Backbone as JSON, one array per atom type, in Angstrom:
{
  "sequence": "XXXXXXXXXXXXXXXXXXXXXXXXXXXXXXXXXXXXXXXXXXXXXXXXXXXXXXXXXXXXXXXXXXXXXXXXXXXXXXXXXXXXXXXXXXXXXXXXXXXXXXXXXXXXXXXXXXXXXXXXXXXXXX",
  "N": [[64.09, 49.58, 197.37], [65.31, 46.86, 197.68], [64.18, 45.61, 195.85], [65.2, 47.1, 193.47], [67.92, 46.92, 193.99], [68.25, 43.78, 193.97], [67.6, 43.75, 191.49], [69.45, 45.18, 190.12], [72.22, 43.41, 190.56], [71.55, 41.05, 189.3], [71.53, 42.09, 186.54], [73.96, 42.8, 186.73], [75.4, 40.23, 186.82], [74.33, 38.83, 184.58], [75.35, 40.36, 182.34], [77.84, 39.77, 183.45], [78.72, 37.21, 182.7], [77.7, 37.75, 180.09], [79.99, 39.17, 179.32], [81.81, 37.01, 179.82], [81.56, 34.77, 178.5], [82.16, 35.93, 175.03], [84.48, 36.55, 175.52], [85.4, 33.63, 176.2], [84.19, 32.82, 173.58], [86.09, 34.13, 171.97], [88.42, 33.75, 172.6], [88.42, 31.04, 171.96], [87.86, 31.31, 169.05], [90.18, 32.54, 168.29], [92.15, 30.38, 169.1], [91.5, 28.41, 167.34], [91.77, 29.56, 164.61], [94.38, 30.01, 165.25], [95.19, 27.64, 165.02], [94.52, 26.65, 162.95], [96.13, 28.34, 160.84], [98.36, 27.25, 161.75], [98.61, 24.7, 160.91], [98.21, 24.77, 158.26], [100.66, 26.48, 157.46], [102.3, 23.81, 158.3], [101.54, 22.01, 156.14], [101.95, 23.83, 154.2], [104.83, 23.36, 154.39], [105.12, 20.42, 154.3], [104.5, 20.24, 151.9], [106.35, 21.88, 150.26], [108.56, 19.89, 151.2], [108.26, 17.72, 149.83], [107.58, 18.88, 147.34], [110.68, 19.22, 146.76], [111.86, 16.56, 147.43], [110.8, 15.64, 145.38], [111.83, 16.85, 142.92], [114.38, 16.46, 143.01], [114.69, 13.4, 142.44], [114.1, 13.73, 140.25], [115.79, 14.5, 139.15], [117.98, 13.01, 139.68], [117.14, 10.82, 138.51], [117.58, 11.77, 135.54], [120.04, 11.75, 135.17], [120.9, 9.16, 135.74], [119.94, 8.51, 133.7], [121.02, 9.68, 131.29], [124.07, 8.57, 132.03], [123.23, 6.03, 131.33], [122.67, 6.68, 128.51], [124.87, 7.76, 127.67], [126.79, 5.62, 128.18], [125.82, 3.66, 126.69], [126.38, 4.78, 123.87], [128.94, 4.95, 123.92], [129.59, 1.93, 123.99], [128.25, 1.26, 121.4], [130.28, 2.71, 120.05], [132.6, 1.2, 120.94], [131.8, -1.41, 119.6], [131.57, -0.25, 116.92], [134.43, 0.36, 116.15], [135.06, -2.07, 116.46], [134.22, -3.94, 114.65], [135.68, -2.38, 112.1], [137.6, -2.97, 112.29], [137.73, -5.34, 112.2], [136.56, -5.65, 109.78], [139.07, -4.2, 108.36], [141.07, -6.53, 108.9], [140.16, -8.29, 107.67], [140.12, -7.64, 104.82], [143.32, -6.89, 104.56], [143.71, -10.08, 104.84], [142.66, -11.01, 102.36], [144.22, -9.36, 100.27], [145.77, -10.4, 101.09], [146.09, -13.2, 100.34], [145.49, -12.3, 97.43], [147.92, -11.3, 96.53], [149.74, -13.83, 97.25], [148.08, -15.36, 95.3], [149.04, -14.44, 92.76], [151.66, -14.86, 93.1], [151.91, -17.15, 92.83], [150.87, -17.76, 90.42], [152.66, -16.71, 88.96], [154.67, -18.41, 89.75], [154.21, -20.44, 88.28], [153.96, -19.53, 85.97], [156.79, -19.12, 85.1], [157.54, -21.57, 86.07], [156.55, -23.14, 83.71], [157.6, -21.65, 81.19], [159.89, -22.27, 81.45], [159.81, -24.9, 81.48], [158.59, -25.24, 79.27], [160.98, -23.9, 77.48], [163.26, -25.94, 78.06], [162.38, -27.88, 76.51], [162.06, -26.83, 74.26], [165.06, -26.55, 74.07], [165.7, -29.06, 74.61], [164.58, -30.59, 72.0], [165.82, -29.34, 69.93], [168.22, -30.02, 70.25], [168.25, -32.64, 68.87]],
  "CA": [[65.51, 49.49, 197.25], [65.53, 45.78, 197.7], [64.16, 45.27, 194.33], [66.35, 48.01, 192.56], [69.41, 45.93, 194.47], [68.28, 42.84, 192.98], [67.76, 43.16, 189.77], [70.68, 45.22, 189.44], [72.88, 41.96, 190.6], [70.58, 40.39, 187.95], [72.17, 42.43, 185.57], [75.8, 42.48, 186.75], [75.37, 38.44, 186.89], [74.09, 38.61, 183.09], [76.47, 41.25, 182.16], [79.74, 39.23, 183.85], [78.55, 35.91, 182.12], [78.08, 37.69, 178.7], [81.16, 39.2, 178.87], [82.76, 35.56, 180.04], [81.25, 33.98, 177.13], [82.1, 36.4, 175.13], [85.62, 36.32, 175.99], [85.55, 32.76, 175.77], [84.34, 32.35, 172.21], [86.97, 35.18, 171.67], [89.7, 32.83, 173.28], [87.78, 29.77, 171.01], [88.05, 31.44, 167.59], [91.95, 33.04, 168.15], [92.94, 29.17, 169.26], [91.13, 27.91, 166.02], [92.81, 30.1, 164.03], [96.23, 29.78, 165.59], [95.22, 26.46, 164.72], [94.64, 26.31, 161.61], [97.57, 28.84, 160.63], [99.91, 26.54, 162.17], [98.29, 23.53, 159.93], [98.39, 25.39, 157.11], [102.16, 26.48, 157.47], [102.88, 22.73, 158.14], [101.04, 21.57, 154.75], [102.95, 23.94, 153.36], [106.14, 23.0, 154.65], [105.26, 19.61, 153.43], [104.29, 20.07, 150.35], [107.83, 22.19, 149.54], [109.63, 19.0, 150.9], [107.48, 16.73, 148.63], [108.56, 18.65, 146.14], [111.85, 19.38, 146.8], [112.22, 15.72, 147.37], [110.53, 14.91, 143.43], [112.86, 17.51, 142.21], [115.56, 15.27, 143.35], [114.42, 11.96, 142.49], [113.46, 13.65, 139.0], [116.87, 15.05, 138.6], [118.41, 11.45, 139.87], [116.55, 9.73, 137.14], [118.28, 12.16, 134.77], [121.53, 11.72, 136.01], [120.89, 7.97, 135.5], [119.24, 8.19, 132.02], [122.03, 10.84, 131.02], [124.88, 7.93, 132.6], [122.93, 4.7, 130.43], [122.85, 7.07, 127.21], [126.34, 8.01, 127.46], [127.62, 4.61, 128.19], [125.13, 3.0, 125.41], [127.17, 5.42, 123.03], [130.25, 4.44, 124.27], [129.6, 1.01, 123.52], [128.3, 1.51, 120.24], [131.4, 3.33, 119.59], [133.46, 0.1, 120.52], [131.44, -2.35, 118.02], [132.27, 0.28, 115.24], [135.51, 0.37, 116.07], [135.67, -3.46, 116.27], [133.66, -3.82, 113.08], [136.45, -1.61, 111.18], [139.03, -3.68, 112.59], [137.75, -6.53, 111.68], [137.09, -4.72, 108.22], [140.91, -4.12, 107.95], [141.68, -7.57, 108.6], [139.6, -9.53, 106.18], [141.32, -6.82, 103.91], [144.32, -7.29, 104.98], [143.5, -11.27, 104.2], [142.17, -10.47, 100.74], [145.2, -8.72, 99.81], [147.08, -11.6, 101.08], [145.55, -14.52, 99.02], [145.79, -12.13, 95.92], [149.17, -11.92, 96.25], [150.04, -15.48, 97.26], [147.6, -16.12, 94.01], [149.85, -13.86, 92.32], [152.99, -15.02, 93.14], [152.16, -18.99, 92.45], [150.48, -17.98, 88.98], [154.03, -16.21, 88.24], [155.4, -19.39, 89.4], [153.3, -21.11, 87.18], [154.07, -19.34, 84.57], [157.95, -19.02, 84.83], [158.34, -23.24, 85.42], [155.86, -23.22, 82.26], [157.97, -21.26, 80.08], [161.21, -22.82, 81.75], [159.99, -26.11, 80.84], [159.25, -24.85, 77.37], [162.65, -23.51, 77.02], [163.85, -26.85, 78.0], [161.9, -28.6, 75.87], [162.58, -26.54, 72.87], [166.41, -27.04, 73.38], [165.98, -30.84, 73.71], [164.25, -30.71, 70.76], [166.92, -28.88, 68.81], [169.38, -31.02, 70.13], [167.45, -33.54, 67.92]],
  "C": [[65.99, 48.05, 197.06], [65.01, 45.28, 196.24], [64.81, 45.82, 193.25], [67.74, 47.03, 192.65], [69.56, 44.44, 193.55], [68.5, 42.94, 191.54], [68.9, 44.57, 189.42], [72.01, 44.14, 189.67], [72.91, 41.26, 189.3], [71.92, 40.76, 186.66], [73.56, 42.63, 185.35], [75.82, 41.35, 186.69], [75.12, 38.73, 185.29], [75.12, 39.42, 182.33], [78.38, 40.43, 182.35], [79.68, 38.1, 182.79], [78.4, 36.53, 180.45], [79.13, 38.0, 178.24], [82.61, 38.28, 178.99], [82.3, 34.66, 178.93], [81.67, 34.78, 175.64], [83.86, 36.6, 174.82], [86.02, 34.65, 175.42], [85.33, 32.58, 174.1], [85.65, 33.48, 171.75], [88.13, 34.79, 171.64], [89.4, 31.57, 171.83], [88.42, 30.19, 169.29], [89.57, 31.99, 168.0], [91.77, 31.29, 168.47], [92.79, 28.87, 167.79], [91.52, 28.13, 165.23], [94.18, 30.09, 163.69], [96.2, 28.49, 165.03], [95.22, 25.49, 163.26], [95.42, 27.39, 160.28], [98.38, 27.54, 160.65], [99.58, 25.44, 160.98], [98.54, 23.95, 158.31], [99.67, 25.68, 156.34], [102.6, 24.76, 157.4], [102.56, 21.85, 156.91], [101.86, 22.27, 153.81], [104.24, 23.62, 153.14], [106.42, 21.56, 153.81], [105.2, 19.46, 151.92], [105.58, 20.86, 149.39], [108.6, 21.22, 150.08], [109.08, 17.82, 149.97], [108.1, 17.09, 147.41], [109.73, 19.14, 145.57], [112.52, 17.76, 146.19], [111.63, 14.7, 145.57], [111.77, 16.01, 142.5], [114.02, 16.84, 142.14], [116.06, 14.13, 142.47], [114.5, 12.17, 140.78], [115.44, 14.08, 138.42], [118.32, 13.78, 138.99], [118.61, 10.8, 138.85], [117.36, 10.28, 136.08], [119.64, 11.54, 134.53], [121.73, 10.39, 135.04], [120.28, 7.65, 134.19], [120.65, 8.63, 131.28], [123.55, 9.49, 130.92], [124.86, 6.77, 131.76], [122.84, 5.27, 128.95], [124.13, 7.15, 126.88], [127.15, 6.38, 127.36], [127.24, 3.75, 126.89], [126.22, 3.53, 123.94], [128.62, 5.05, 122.89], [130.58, 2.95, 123.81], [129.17, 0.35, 121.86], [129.88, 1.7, 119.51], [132.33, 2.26, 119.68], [132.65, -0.54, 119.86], [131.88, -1.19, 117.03], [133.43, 0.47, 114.91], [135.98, -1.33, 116.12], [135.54, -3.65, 114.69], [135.05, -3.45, 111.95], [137.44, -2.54, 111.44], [138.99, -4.74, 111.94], [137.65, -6.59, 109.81], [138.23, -5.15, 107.66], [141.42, -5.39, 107.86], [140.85, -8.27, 107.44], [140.27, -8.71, 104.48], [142.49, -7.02, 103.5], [144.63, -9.02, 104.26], [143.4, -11.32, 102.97], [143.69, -10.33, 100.05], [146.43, -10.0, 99.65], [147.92, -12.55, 100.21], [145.96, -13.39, 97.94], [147.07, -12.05, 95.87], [149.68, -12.68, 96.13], [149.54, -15.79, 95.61], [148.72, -15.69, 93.08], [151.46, -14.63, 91.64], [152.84, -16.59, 92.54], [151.52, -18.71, 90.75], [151.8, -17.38, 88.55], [155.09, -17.13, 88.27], [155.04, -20.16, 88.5], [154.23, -21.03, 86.15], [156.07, -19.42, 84.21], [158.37, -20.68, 85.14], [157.67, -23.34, 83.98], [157.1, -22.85, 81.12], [159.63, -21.83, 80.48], [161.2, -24.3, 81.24], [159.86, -26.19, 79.29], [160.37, -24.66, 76.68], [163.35, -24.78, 76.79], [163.35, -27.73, 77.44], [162.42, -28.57, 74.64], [164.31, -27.03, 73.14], [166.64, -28.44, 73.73], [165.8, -31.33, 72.69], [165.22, -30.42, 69.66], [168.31, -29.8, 68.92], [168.9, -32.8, 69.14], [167.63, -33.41, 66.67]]
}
C-alpha cells in the first residue's frame, strides 16, 4: 500500500506540474499574442497617421503650387497689359509727330506759296 501511495503522489506531483506548465505556456502564448495584436494595431494606427499626415502635406504643396501658378498668371497678365499700354502710347506719339509733321509741312507750304504770291505781285508792280 505504501508503494501504491507513493507513486500515486508521484503521479499527482507530475500530473499538477504538467498541468501548471501547461497552463503557463497557455498564459505565455495568449500574452504574446495579445502582444503582438496590440503592436500590430499600433503600426497600423501609425502608418494611417503617416499617411494621413502625407496626404496633407501633399495636398498643402498643391495648394501652394496651385497659389504660385495663379499669381505667376496674374502677373503675366499685368506685363501684357502694360506692354499694350505702352503700345498705345508710342502710337499715340507716332500719330502725334505725323501730325505736327503735317501741320508744319502745310505751313511750309502755305508761307511758300504766300511768299510766291507776294513776289509775283511785286513783280507785276514792276
Amino acid at each position: 500500500m505504501i508503494v501504491n501511495d507513493k507513486k500515486r503522489r508521484r503521479r499527482r506531483r507530475r500530473r499538477r506540474r504538467r498541468r501548471r506548465r501547461r497552463r503557463r505556456r497557455r498564459r505565455r502564448r495568449r500574452r504574446e499574442e495579445e502582444e503582438e495584436e496590440e503592436e500590430e494595431e499600433e503600426e497600423e494606427e501609425e502608418e494611417e497617421e503617416e499617411e494621413e499626415d502625407d496626404d496633407e502635406q501633399e495636398q498643402e504643396e498643391e495648394e501652394e503650387d496651385d497659389d504660385e501658378q495663379e499669381q505667376e498668371e496674374e502677373e503675366e497678365e499685368e506685363e501684357e497689359e502694360e506692354e499694350e499700354e505702352e503700345e498705345e502710347e508710342e502710337e499715340e506719339e507716332e500719330e502725334q509727330q505725323q501730325q505736327q509733321q503735317q501741320q508744319q509741312q502745310q505751313q511750309q507750304q502755305q508761307e511758300y506759296s504766300n511768299s510766291n504770291n507776294n513776289s509775283k505781285k511785286y513783280f507785276k508792280a514792276f
